[in-house]
CSV table of C-alpha atoms in Angstrom, one decimal:
chain,number,residue,atom,x,y,z
A,1,UNK,CA,87.0,-56.4,-70.1
A,2,UNK,CA,86.7,-59.6,-72.1
A,3,UNK,CA,86.8,-60.1,-75.8
A,4,UNK,CA,83.1,-59.7,-75.9
A,5,UNK,CA,83.6,-56.2,-74.6
A,6,UNK,CA,80.9,-55.8,-72.1
A,7,UNK,CA,81.3,-57.9,-69.0
A,8,UNK,CA,82.6,-54.9,-67.0
A,9,UNK,CA,79.7,-52.7,-67.9
A,10,UNK,CA,78.5,-52.3,-64.3
A,11,UNK,CA,81.9,-50.8,-63.3
A,12,UNK,CA,82.2,-48.8,-66.5
A,13,UNK,CA,78.8,-47.5,-67.7
A,14,UNK,CA,80.3,-46.2,-70.9
A,15,UNK,CA,81.2,-49.8,-71.9
A,16,UNK,CA,77.6,-50.7,-72.8
A,17,UNK,CA,77.3,-47.7,-75.1
A,18,UNK,CA,80.6,-48.7,-76.8
A,19,UNK,CA,79.3,-52.2,-77.4
A,20,UNK,CA,76.0,-50.8,-78.9
A,21,UNK,CA,78.0,-48.5,-81.2
A,22,UNK,CA,80.1,-51.5,-82.4
A,23,UNK,CA,77.0,-53.6,-83.0
A,24,UNK,CA,75.1,-50.9,-84.9
A,25,UNK,CA,76.4,-51.9,-88.4
A,26,UNK,CA,75.7,-55.6,-87.7
A,27,UNK,CA,72.1,-54.8,-86.5
A,28,UNK,CA,71.5,-52.6,-89.6
A,29,UNK,CA,72.7,-55.3,-91.9
A,30,UNK,CA,70.5,-57.9,-90.3
A,31,UNK,CA,67.4,-55.7,-90.2
A,32,UNK,CA,67.5,-54.2,-93.7
A,33,UNK,CA,65.9,-57.2,-95.4
A,34,UNK,CA,62.8,-56.4,-93.3
A,35,UNK,CA,62.7,-52.7,-94.0
A,36,UNK,CA,60.2,-51.1,-96.4
A,37,UNK,CA,62.3,-48.0,-96.9
A,38,UNK,CA,65.2,-46.0,-95.3
A,39,UNK,CA,62.9,-44.5,-92.6
A,40,UNK,CA,61.5,-47.9,-91.7
A,41,UNK,CA,65.1,-49.3,-91.5
A,42,UNK,CA,66.1,-46.5,-89.1
A,43,UNK,CA,63.1,-47.4,-86.9
A,44,UNK,CA,64.0,-51.1,-86.9
A,45,UNK,CA,67.6,-50.4,-86.0
A,46,UNK,CA,66.5,-48.2,-83.1
A,47,UNK,CA,64.0,-50.8,-81.8
A,48,UNK,CA,66.7,-53.5,-82.0
A,49,UNK,CA,69.3,-51.4,-80.2
A,50,UNK,CA,66.9,-50.7,-77.3
A,51,UNK,CA,65.9,-54.4,-77.1
A,52,UNK,CA,69.6,-55.5,-77.2
A,53,UNK,CA,70.5,-53.0,-74.5
A,54,UNK,CA,67.8,-54.3,-72.2
A,55,UNK,CA,68.9,-57.9,-72.8
A,56,UNK,CA,72.6,-57.0,-72.2
A,57,UNK,CA,71.7,-55.8,-68.7
A,58,UNK,CA,69.9,-59.1,-67.9
A,59,UNK,CA,72.4,-61.7,-69.2
A,60,UNK,CA,75.9,-62.7,-68.1
A,61,UNK,CA,79.0,-62.4,-70.2
A,62,UNK,CA,79.8,-66.1,-70.1
A,63,UNK,CA,76.4,-66.9,-71.6
A,64,UNK,CA,77.4,-65.4,-74.9
A,65,UNK,CA,80.3,-66.8,-77.0
A,66,UNK,CA,80.1,-64.2,-79.9
A,67,UNK,CA,78.3,-61.0,-79.3
A,68,UNK,CA,78.0,-60.3,-83.1
A,69,UNK,CA,76.3,-63.6,-83.7
A,70,UNK,CA,74.1,-63.1,-80.7
A,71,UNK,CA,73.1,-59.6,-81.8
A,72,UNK,CA,72.3,-60.9,-85.3
A,73,UNK,CA,70.0,-63.6,-83.9
A,74,UNK,CA,68.3,-61.2,-81.5
A,75,UNK,CA,67.7,-58.7,-84.3
A,76,UNK,CA,66.3,-61.4,-86.6
A,77,UNK,CA,63.9,-62.6,-84.0
A,78,UNK,CA,62.7,-59.1,-83.1
A,79,UNK,CA,62.2,-58.1,-86.7
A,80,UNK,CA,60.2,-61.4,-87.3
A,81,UNK,CA,58.0,-60.5,-84.4
A,82,UNK,CA,57.4,-57.0,-85.7
A,83,UNK,CA,56.7,-58.3,-89.1
A,84,UNK,CA,54.1,-60.8,-87.8
A,85,UNK,CA,52.5,-58.1,-85.6
A,86,UNK,CA,52.1,-55.8,-88.6
A,87,UNK,CA,51.8,-57.9,-91.8
A,88,UNK,CA,50.4,-55.0,-93.8
A,89,UNK,CA,53.8,-53.2,-93.5
A,90,UNK,CA,55.9,-56.2,-94.6
A,91,UNK,CA,56.1,-56.4,-98.4
A,92,UNK,CA,53.8,-53.4,-98.9
A,93,UNK,CA,56.3,-51.6,-101.0
A,94,UNK,CA,56.0,-52.5,-104.7
A,95,UNK,CA,57.0,-50.7,-107.8
A,96,UNK,CA,53.5,-51.0,-109.1
A,97,UNK,CA,51.7,-49.6,-106.1
A,98,UNK,CA,50.6,-46.0,-105.8
A,99,UNK,CA,53.3,-43.8,-104.2
A,100,UNK,CA,51.9,-41.9,-101.1
A,101,UNK,CA,52.0,-38.2,-101.4
A,102,UNK,CA,54.1,-37.9,-98.2
A,103,UNK,CA,56.7,-40.3,-99.6
A,104,UNK,CA,59.7,-39.7,-101.9
A,105,UNK,CA,59.1,-38.7,-105.5
A,106,UNK,CA,59.2,-41.3,-108.3
A,107,UNK,CA,62.5,-39.9,-109.6
A,108,UNK,CA,64.0,-40.1,-106.1
A,109,UNK,CA,62.9,-43.7,-105.7
A,110,UNK,CA,64.3,-44.6,-109.1
A,111,UNK,CA,67.5,-42.8,-108.4
A,112,UNK,CA,68.0,-44.6,-105.1
A,113,UNK,CA,67.2,-48.0,-106.7
A,114,UNK,CA,69.6,-47.4,-109.6
A,115,UNK,CA,72.3,-46.3,-107.2
A,116,UNK,CA,72.0,-49.4,-105.1
A,117,UNK,CA,71.9,-51.6,-108.2
A,118,UNK,CA,75.0,-49.9,-109.6
A,119,UNK,CA,76.9,-50.5,-106.4
A,120,UNK,CA,75.9,-54.1,-106.3
A,121,UNK,CA,76.9,-54.6,-109.9
A,122,UNK,CA,80.2,-52.9,-109.4
A,123,UNK,CA,81.0,-55.0,-106.3
A,124,UNK,CA,80.2,-58.2,-108.2
A,125,UNK,CA,82.8,-57.4,-110.8
A,126,UNK,CA,85.6,-57.3,-108.2
A,127,UNK,CA,87.9,-60.3,-107.7
A,128,UNK,CA,86.7,-62.7,-105.0
A,129,UNK,CA,89.2,-61.7,-102.3
A,130,UNK,CA,88.4,-58.0,-102.8
A,131,UNK,CA,84.6,-58.7,-102.9
A,132,UNK,CA,84.6,-60.7,-99.7
A,133,UNK,CA,86.7,-58.0,-98.0
A,134,UNK,CA,84.3,-55.2,-99.0
A,135,UNK,CA,81.2,-57.2,-98.0
A,136,UNK,CA,82.5,-58.0,-94.5
A,137,UNK,CA,84.0,-54.6,-93.7
A,138,UNK,CA,81.6,-52.2,-95.3
A,139,UNK,CA,78.3,-54.1,-95.8
A,140,UNK,CA,78.3,-56.2,-92.6
A,141,UNK,CA,80.2,-53.6,-90.6
A,142,UNK,CA,82.8,-56.0,-89.1
A,143,UNK,CA,86.1,-54.8,-87.8
A,144,UNK,CA,89.2,-55.5,-89.8
A,145,UNK,CA,90.4,-58.0,-87.2
A,146,UNK,CA,87.1,-60.0,-87.2
A,147,UNK,CA,86.8,-59.9,-91.0
A,148,UNK,CA,90.4,-61.1,-91.3
A,149,UNK,CA,89.8,-64.0,-89.0
A,150,UNK,CA,86.7,-65.0,-91.0
A,151,UNK,CA,88.6,-65.0,-94.2
A,152,UNK,CA,91.7,-66.7,-92.8
A,153,UNK,CA,94.1,-63.9,-93.7
A,154,UNK,CA,96.1,-61.4,-91.8
A,155,UNK,CA,94.9,-57.9,-91.0
A,156,UNK,CA,97.4,-56.2,-93.2
A,157,UNK,CA,96.4,-58.4,-96.1
A,158,UNK,CA,92.7,-57.6,-95.5
A,159,UNK,CA,93.5,-53.9,-95.4
A,160,UNK,CA,95.4,-54.2,-98.7
A,161,UNK,CA,92.4,-56.0,-100.3
A,162,UNK,CA,90.0,-53.3,-99.1
A,163,UNK,CA,92.3,-50.6,-100.4
A,164,UNK,CA,92.5,-52.3,-103.8
A,165,UNK,CA,88.8,-52.8,-103.9
A,166,UNK,CA,88.0,-49.2,-103.2
A,167,UNK,CA,90.5,-48.1,-105.8
A,168,UNK,CA,88.9,-50.4,-108.4
A,169,UNK,CA,85.4,-49.2,-107.5
A,170,UNK,CA,86.4,-45.6,-108.0
A,171,UNK,CA,87.6,-46.3,-111.5
A,172,UNK,CA,84.6,-48.4,-112.5
A,173,UNK,CA,82.4,-46.9,-115.2
A,174,UNK,CA,79.2,-48.2,-113.6
A,175,UNK,CA,79.6,-46.0,-110.6
A,176,UNK,CA,81.2,-43.0,-112.4
A,177,UNK,CA,78.3,-42.4,-114.9
A,178,UNK,CA,75.2,-43.7,-113.3
A,179,UNK,CA,74.2,-40.3,-111.8
A,180,UNK,CA,75.0,-38.5,-115.0
A,181,UNK,CA,73.1,-41.0,-117.0
A,182,UNK,CA,70.1,-40.8,-114.7
A,183,UNK,CA,69.8,-37.1,-114.8
A,184,UNK,CA,70.5,-36.9,-118.5
A,185,UNK,CA,67.4,-39.0,-119.0
A,186,UNK,CA,65.2,-36.4,-117.3
A,187,UNK,CA,65.5,-34.0,-120.2
A,188,UNK,CA,62.2,-32.7,-121.6
A,189,UNK,CA,61.5,-30.7,-124.7
A,190,UNK,CA,63.3,-30.1,-128.0
A,191,UNK,CA,65.4,-27.2,-126.5
A,192,UNK,CA,67.5,-29.9,-124.7
A,193,UNK,CA,68.1,-32.0,-127.8
A,194,UNK,CA,71.4,-31.4,-129.5
A,195,UNK,CA,72.2,-32.2,-133.1
A,196,UNK,CA,74.1,-35.5,-133.6
A,197,UNK,CA,72.6,-37.1,-130.5
A,198,UNK,CA,70.9,-40.5,-130.7
A,199,UNK,CA,68.4,-40.7,-127.8
A,200,UNK,CA,65.1,-42.5,-127.3
A,201,UNK,CA,62.2,-40.0,-127.8
A,202,UNK,CA,59.1,-40.4,-125.7
A,203,UNK,CA,55.7,-38.9,-125.2
A,204,UNK,CA,54.2,-40.1,-121.9
A,205,UNK,CA,51.4,-38.7,-119.8
A,206,UNK,CA,51.9,-40.8,-116.6
A,207,UNK,CA,54.9,-40.3,-114.3
A,208,UNK,CA,55.3,-44.0,-113.4
A,209,UNK,CA,55.3,-44.9,-117.1
A,210,UNK,CA,58.1,-42.4,-117.7
A,211,UNK,CA,60.0,-44.1,-114.9
A,212,UNK,CA,59.7,-47.5,-116.6
A,213,UNK,CA,61.0,-46.2,-119.9
A,214,UNK,CA,63.8,-44.3,-118.1
A,215,UNK,CA,64.8,-47.4,-116.1
A,216,UNK,CA,65.0,-49.6,-119.3
A,217,UNK,CA,67.2,-47.1,-121.1
A,218,UNK,CA,69.4,-45.3,-118.6
A,219,UNK,CA,70.6,-48.3,-116.6
A,220,UNK,CA,72.5,-51.1,-118.3
A,221,UNK,CA,74.8,-51.4,-121.3
A,222,UNK,CA,72.3,-49.9,-123.7
A,223,UNK,CA,73.3,-46.4,-122.6
A,224,UNK,CA,76.6,-47.1,-124.6
A,225,UNK,CA,74.5,-47.0,-127.7
A,226,UNK,CA,71.6,-44.6,-127.1
A,227,UNK,CA,72.0,-41.1,-125.5
A,228,UNK,CA,69.4,-41.4,-122.9
A,229,UNK,CA,65.6,-40.6,-123.0
A,230,UNK,CA,64.2,-37.2,-124.0
A,231,UNK,CA,60.5,-36.6,-123.2
A,232,UNK,CA,58.5,-34.4,-125.5
A,233,UNK,CA,56.1,-31.9,-124.0
A,234,UNK,CA,53.4,-32.5,-126.7
A,235,UNK,CA,52.7,-33.9,-130.1
A,236,UNK,CA,54.2,-31.0,-132.0
A,237,UNK,CA,57.3,-31.1,-129.9
A,238,UNK,CA,57.6,-34.9,-130.5
A,239,UNK,CA,57.4,-34.3,-134.3
A,240,UNK,CA,60.2,-31.8,-134.2
A,241,UNK,CA,62.4,-34.0,-132.1
A,242,UNK,CA,61.8,-37.0,-134.4
A,243,UNK,CA,62.6,-34.9,-137.4
A,244,UNK,CA,65.9,-33.8,-135.9
A,245,UNK,CA,66.9,-37.3,-134.8
A,246,UNK,CA,66.0,-39.6,-137.7
A,247,UNK,CA,66.1,-43.3,-137.0
A,248,UNK,CA,65.8,-42.9,-133.2
A,249,UNK,CA,63.1,-45.0,-131.4
A,250,UNK,CA,60.0,-43.0,-130.6
A,251,UNK,CA,57.9,-44.3,-127.6
A,252,UNK,CA,54.4,-42.9,-127.8
A,253,UNK,CA,51.5,-43.1,-125.3
A,254,UNK,CA,48.4,-43.1,-127.7
A,255,UNK,CA,46.3,-41.7,-124.9
A,256,UNK,CA,48.4,-38.6,-124.4
A,257,UNK,CA,46.0,-35.7,-123.7
A,258,UNK,CA,45.4,-33.4,-126.7
A,259,UNK,CA,42.8,-30.7,-127.3
A,260,UNK,CA,42.8,-30.9,-131.1
A,261,UNK,CA,42.1,-34.5,-131.9
A,262,UNK,CA,42.3,-38.1,-130.5
A,263,UNK,CA,45.6,-39.8,-129.8
A,264,UNK,CA,45.1,-42.2,-132.7
A,265,UNK,CA,44.5,-39.3,-135.1
A,266,UNK,CA,47.7,-37.7,-133.8
A,267,UNK,CA,49.5,-41.0,-134.5
A,268,UNK,CA,48.1,-41.0,-138.0
A,269,UNK,CA,49.4,-37.4,-138.6
A,270,UNK,CA,52.8,-38.3,-137.1
A,271,UNK,CA,53.0,-41.4,-139.4
A,272,UNK,CA,52.0,-39.3,-142.5
A,273,UNK,CA,54.6,-36.6,-141.7
A,274,UNK,CA,57.4,-39.0,-140.9
A,275,UNK,CA,56.7,-42.3,-142.8
A,276,UNK,CA,60.0,-43.9,-141.7
A,277,UNK,CA,59.7,-43.0,-138.0
A,278,UNK,CA,60.1,-46.1,-135.8
A,279,UNK,CA,57.2,-45.9,-133.4
A,280,UNK,CA,56.8,-48.0,-130.2
A,281,UNK,CA,53.3,-48.0,-128.7
A,282,UNK,CA,53.2,-47.8,-125.0
A,283,UNK,CA,49.6,-47.7,-123.6
A,284,UNK,CA,47.0,-49.5,-121.6
A,285,UNK,CA,46.0,-52.9,-123.0
A,286,UNK,CA,42.3,-52.1,-123.4
A,287,UNK,CA,42.8,-49.0,-125.4
A,288,UNK,CA,41.4,-48.6,-129.0
A,289,UNK,CA,45.0,-48.3,-130.2
A,290,UNK,CA,45.5,-52.1,-129.6
A,291,UNK,CA,43.1,-53.1,-132.4
A,292,UNK,CA,44.8,-55.0,-135.2
A,293,UNK,CA,43.6,-52.5,-137.8
A,294,UNK,CA,45.1,-49.5,-135.9
A,295,UNK,CA,48.3,-51.4,-135.4
A,296,UNK,CA,48.6,-52.2,-139.1
A,297,UNK,CA,47.7,-48.6,-140.1
A,298,UNK,CA,50.2,-46.9,-137.7
A,299,UNK,CA,52.9,-49.6,-138.3
A,300,UNK,CA,54.2,-50.0,-134.7
A,301,UNK,CA,57.6,-51.5,-134.5
A,302,UNK,CA,56.8,-52.9,-131.1
A,303,UNK,CA,53.9,-52.9,-128.6
A,304,UNK,CA,54.4,-52.3,-124.9
A,305,UNK,CA,51.3,-52.7,-122.6
A,306,UNK,CA,51.5,-50.6,-119.5
A,307,UNK,CA,52.0,-52.7,-116.4
A,308,UNK,CA,52.0,-56.0,-118.3
A,309,UNK,CA,55.0,-56.3,-120.6
A,310,UNK,CA,56.9,-53.0,-120.2
A,311,UNK,CA,59.6,-54.2,-117.8
A,312,UNK,CA,63.2,-53.0,-118.1
A,313,UNK,CA,64.2,-55.9,-120.5
A,314,UNK,CA,61.2,-55.4,-122.7
A,315,UNK,CA,61.8,-51.7,-123.0
A,316,UNK,CA,65.5,-52.3,-123.9
A,317,UNK,CA,64.6,-54.9,-126.5
A,318,UNK,CA,61.9,-52.7,-128.1
A,319,UNK,CA,64.4,-49.8,-128.3
A,320,UNK,CA,67.0,-51.9,-129.9
A,321,UNK,CA,64.5,-53.4,-132.4
A,322,UNK,CA,63.3,-49.9,-133.3
A,323,UNK,CA,66.7,-48.3,-133.7
A,324,UNK,CA,67.5,-47.9,-137.4
A,325,UNK,CA,64.9,-50.5,-138.2
A,326,UNK,CA,64.8,-49.5,-141.9
A,327,UNK,CA,68.1,-51.3,-142.4
A,328,UNK,CA,66.6,-54.5,-140.9
A,329,UNK,CA,63.4,-54.2,-143.0
A,330,UNK,CA,65.4,-53.8,-146.2
A,331,UNK,CA,67.4,-57.0,-145.4
A,332,UNK,CA,64.1,-58.9,-144.6
A,333,UNK,CA,62.6,-57.8,-147.9
A,334,UNK,CA,65.7,-59.1,-149.7
A,335,UNK,CA,65.6,-62.4,-147.7
A,336,UNK,CA,61.9,-63.0,-148.4
A,337,UNK,CA,62.7,-63.0,-152.2
A,338,UNK,CA,65.2,-65.8,-152.0
A,339,UNK,CA,63.7,-68.3,-149.5
A,340,UNK,CA,60.4,-70.2,-149.5
A,341,UNK,CA,57.4,-68.5,-148.0
A,342,UNK,CA,57.2,-71.1,-145.3
A,343,UNK,CA,60.6,-70.0,-144.0
A,344,UNK,CA,59.8,-66.3,-143.8
A,345,UNK,CA,58.6,-66.6,-140.2
A,346,UNK,CA,61.8,-68.4,-139.2
A,347,UNK,CA,64.1,-65.7,-140.6
A,348,UNK,CA,62.0,-62.9,-139.2
A,349,UNK,CA,62.2,-64.4,-135.7
A,350,UNK,CA,65.9,-65.0,-136.2
A,351,UNK,CA,66.6,-61.3,-136.9
A,352,UNK,CA,64.5,-60.2,-134.0
A,353,UNK,CA,65.6,-62.8,-131.4
A,354,UNK,CA,69.3,-62.2,-132.2
A,355,UNK,CA,69.0,-58.7,-130.6
A,356,UNK,CA,68.8,-60.5,-127.2
A,357,UNK,CA,71.8,-62.9,-127.8
A,358,UNK,CA,69.3,-65.7,-128.0
A,359,UNK,CA,70.1,-69.4,-128.2
A,360,UNK,CA,68.9,-72.0,-130.7
A,361,UNK,CA,66.7,-73.5,-128.0
A,362,UNK,CA,65.0,-70.1,-127.3
A,363,UNK,CA,64.5,-69.5,-131.0
A,364,UNK,CA,62.9,-72.9,-131.4
A,365,UNK,CA,60.6,-72.2,-128.4
A,366,UNK,CA,59.6,-68.9,-130.0
A,367,UNK,CA,58.6,-70.7,-133.1
A,368,UNK,CA,56.8,-73.5,-131.3
A,369,UNK,CA,59.3,-76.1,-132.3
A,370,UNK,CA,62.0,-78.3,-130.8
A,371,UNK,CA,65.6,-77.6,-131.6
A,372,UNK,CA,65.9,-80.8,-133.5
A,373,UNK,CA,62.8,-80.0,-135.6
A,374,UNK,CA,64.1,-76.5,-136.3
A,375,UNK,CA,67.5,-77.9,-137.5
A,376,UNK,CA,65.7,-80.5,-139.7
A,377,UNK,CA,63.6,-77.7,-141.3
A,378,UNK,CA,66.7,-75.8,-142.1
A,379,UNK,CA,68.3,-78.8,-143.7
A,380,UNK,CA,65.2,-79.6,-145.7
A,381,UNK,CA,65.1,-76.1,-147.2
A,382,UNK,CA,68.9,-76.1,-147.7
A,383,UNK,CA,69.4,-73.2,-145.2
A,384,UNK,CA,72.4,-72.7,-142.9
A,385,UNK,CA,72.1,-74.2,-139.4
A,386,UNK,CA,70.1,-72.2,-136.9
A,387,UNK,CA,73.2,-71.4,-134.9
A,388,UNK,CA,74.9,-69.9,-137.9
A,389,UNK,CA,71.8,-67.9,-138.8
A,390,UNK,CA,71.8,-66.5,-135.3
A,391,UNK,CA,75.5,-65.7,-135.5
A,392,UNK,CA,75.1,-63.9,-138.8
A,393,UNK,CA,72.1,-61.9,-137.5
A,394,UNK,CA,74.0,-60.8,-134.4
A,395,UNK,CA,77.0,-59.6,-136.4
A,396,UNK,CA,74.6,-57.8,-138.8
A,397,UNK,CA,73.0,-56.0,-135.9
A,398,UNK,CA,76.3,-55.0,-134.3
A,399,UNK,CA,77.6,-53.7,-137.5
A,400,UNK,CA,74.5,-51.7,-138.5
A,401,UNK,CA,74.1,-50.1,-135.0
A,402,UNK,CA,77.8,-49.2,-134.9
A,403,UNK,CA,77.5,-47.5,-138.2
A,404,UNK,CA,74.3,-45.7,-137.3
A,405,UNK,CA,75.5,-44.4,-134.0
A,406,UNK,CA,79.1,-43.7,-134.9
A,407,UNK,CA,80.3,-45.7,-131.9
A,408,UNK,CA,83.0,-48.4,-131.9
A,409,UNK,CA,81.9,-52.0,-132.2
A,410,UNK,CA,83.1,-53.0,-128.7
A,411,UNK,CA,80.6,-50.8,-126.9
A,412,UNK,CA,77.9,-51.6,-129.4
A,413,UNK,CA,78.4,-55.4,-128.8
A,414,UNK,CA,78.2,-54.8,-125.0
A,415,UNK,CA,74.8,-53.0,-125.6
A,416,UNK,CA,73.6,-56.1,-127.4
A,417,UNK,CA,74.4,-58.4,-124.5
A,418,UNK,CA,78.0,-59.5,-125.0
A,419,UNK,CA,79.9,-59.8,-121.8
A,420,UNK,CA,83.1,-58.6,-123.4
A,421,UNK,CA,84.1,-57.0,-126.7
A,422,UNK,CA,86.6,-59.8,-127.3
A,423,UNK,CA,83.7,-62.3,-127.4
A,424,UNK,CA,82.3,-60.4,-130.4
A,425,UNK,CA,85.6,-60.5,-132.2
A,426,UNK,CA,85.8,-64.3,-131.6
A,427,UNK,CA,82.3,-64.7,-133.0
A,428,UNK,CA,83.1,-62.7,-136.1
A,429,UNK,CA,86.4,-64.6,-136.7
A,430,UNK,CA,84.7,-68.0,-136.2
A,431,UNK,CA,81.6,-67.2,-138.4
A,432,UNK,CA,83.1,-65.1,-141.2
A,433,UNK,CA,86.8,-66.0,-141.0
A,434,UNK,CA,87.8,-62.3,-140.6
A,435,UNK,CA,88.3,-59.7,-137.9
A,436,UNK,CA,85.7,-57.0,-137.2
A,437,UNK,CA,88.1,-54.4,-138.7
A,438,UNK,CA,88.3,-56.4,-141.9
A,439,UNK,CA,84.5,-56.7,-142.0
A,440,UNK,CA,84.2,-52.9,-141.5
A,441,UNK,CA,86.6,-52.3,-144.4
A,442,UNK,CA,84.5,-54.6,-146.7
A,443,UNK,CA,81.3,-52.7,-146.0
A,444,UNK,CA,80.2,-53.6,-142.5
A,445,UNK,CA,76.5,-54.4,-142.4
A,446,UNK,CA,76.2,-54.4,-146.2
A,447,UNK,CA,78.9,-57.1,-146.4
A,448,UNK,CA,77.3,-59.2,-143.7
A,449,UNK,CA,73.9,-58.9,-145.4
A,450,UNK,CA,75.5,-60.0,-148.7
A,451,UNK,CA,77.1,-63.0,-147.0
A,452,UNK,CA,73.8,-64.0,-145.4
A,453,UNK,CA,71.9,-63.7,-148.7
A,454,UNK,CA,74.6,-65.7,-150.5
A,455,UNK,CA,74.4,-68.5,-148.1
A,456,UNK,CA,70.6,-68.5,-148.2
A,457,UNK,CA,70.6,-68.7,-152.0
A,458,UNK,CA,73.4,-71.3,-152.3
A,459,UNK,CA,72.2,-73.4,-149.4
A,460,UNK,CA,73.9,-74.0,-146.0
A,461,UNK,CA,75.9,-77.1,-147.1
A,462,UNK,CA,77.3,-75.5,-150.3
A,463,UNK,CA,78.3,-72.4,-148.3
A,464,UNK,CA,80.0,-74.5,-145.6
A,465,UNK,CA,81.9,-76.4,-148.3
A,466,UNK,CA,83.0,-73.2,-149.9
A,467,UNK,CA,84.2,-71.7,-146.5
A,468,UNK,CA,86.2,-74.9,-145.8
A,469,UNK,CA,87.9,-74.7,-149.2
A,470,UNK,CA,88.7,-71.0,-148.7
A,471,UNK,CA,90.1,-71.6,-145.2
A,472,UNK,CA,92.2,-74.5,-146.5
A,473,UNK,CA,93.5,-72.3,-149.4
């Protein structure tokens, strides 16, 4: 039997079955991009195997140089033909579409999606040699010999790379806690809320809206800061949960069904009973709760419109903005007293945009300015540079959230978008001339707020001169 492994199939009937078994991982990898779900993927693999088996009986061994490449091309062509014959199937699956009753439940779909995303994220963190080995052997289904020849290494070296990659994946936090994090976020009711926890509290009437909130909180680095999502069973349950977890973000659907009064009235009662509760509105865009008067009366920290701007990143940003927002509001009140009124909007945007590790260009775009105009406005009003303002705001947020949650500054910095805790330490050292530990000893967020106010009062140039003199001394 040749290297292709099938030219003697007429003499040995079992050979064709062996070839099909060897090609199954390649066919599945080639067809999964056309699949709607797992069941559809299995159907495509079966159809492709039958089609390839028929073609194998009709062609000669010398006509095919590489059976894997040939099977990949045949699978691609067949899947394209199936897709064109049934266009309604291709691309029909969408997170926003209505889930059929016979299909998997929303929680199962989200769990599957998070599991795949966690695996992809973990594989991307591996060194290049290990990542290539894992992709060829496990994702493309190639043999060790074929994968080694493609990478230009020996089989033993490839096996060692695969072993090290598996060992690294087993120790990665992304794969170790994703399931625990997902199921932790399915908690409902105050009976599941323990004292000392810092979760996101939510009151939602629609299942798909719950899934959006859960996806924004339970997947990503923000779960290092917040202890999942807890869904209330009603307005009274939400009030008790918010009372036991002060400062935690509260996501509310203003249209949550109630027999006593309207959702807006329930929001007014909640605001009256808990004046400092950070409320995030999450409802349909055409509801009465979107009126400016209602927004001002309730005092929403953020607004999320269902199906429009409630994606995972928007939910994460709203939760970070609402967490312990009283500390941020106190700093803004003090800032407004020492800067011109025309600069209030700039400083408000700086504190809010810094939660996303924003750049000066993005801050300027948010304000409707160019970066050069923004820098010129800061110089005109004797303010620090936009880059320094953003750096101070980021440090302030990390310090205040670390103190509020009781977590270390490293995980808190990761929750705010830092790729590594060391990057936050470098930022603090470069901006304030001290380490994060020294900043914490001096008061943490209070010290950072004092430095920010001092620079705003004294002017950016004077503060820069003073810092250079201190560093020289």
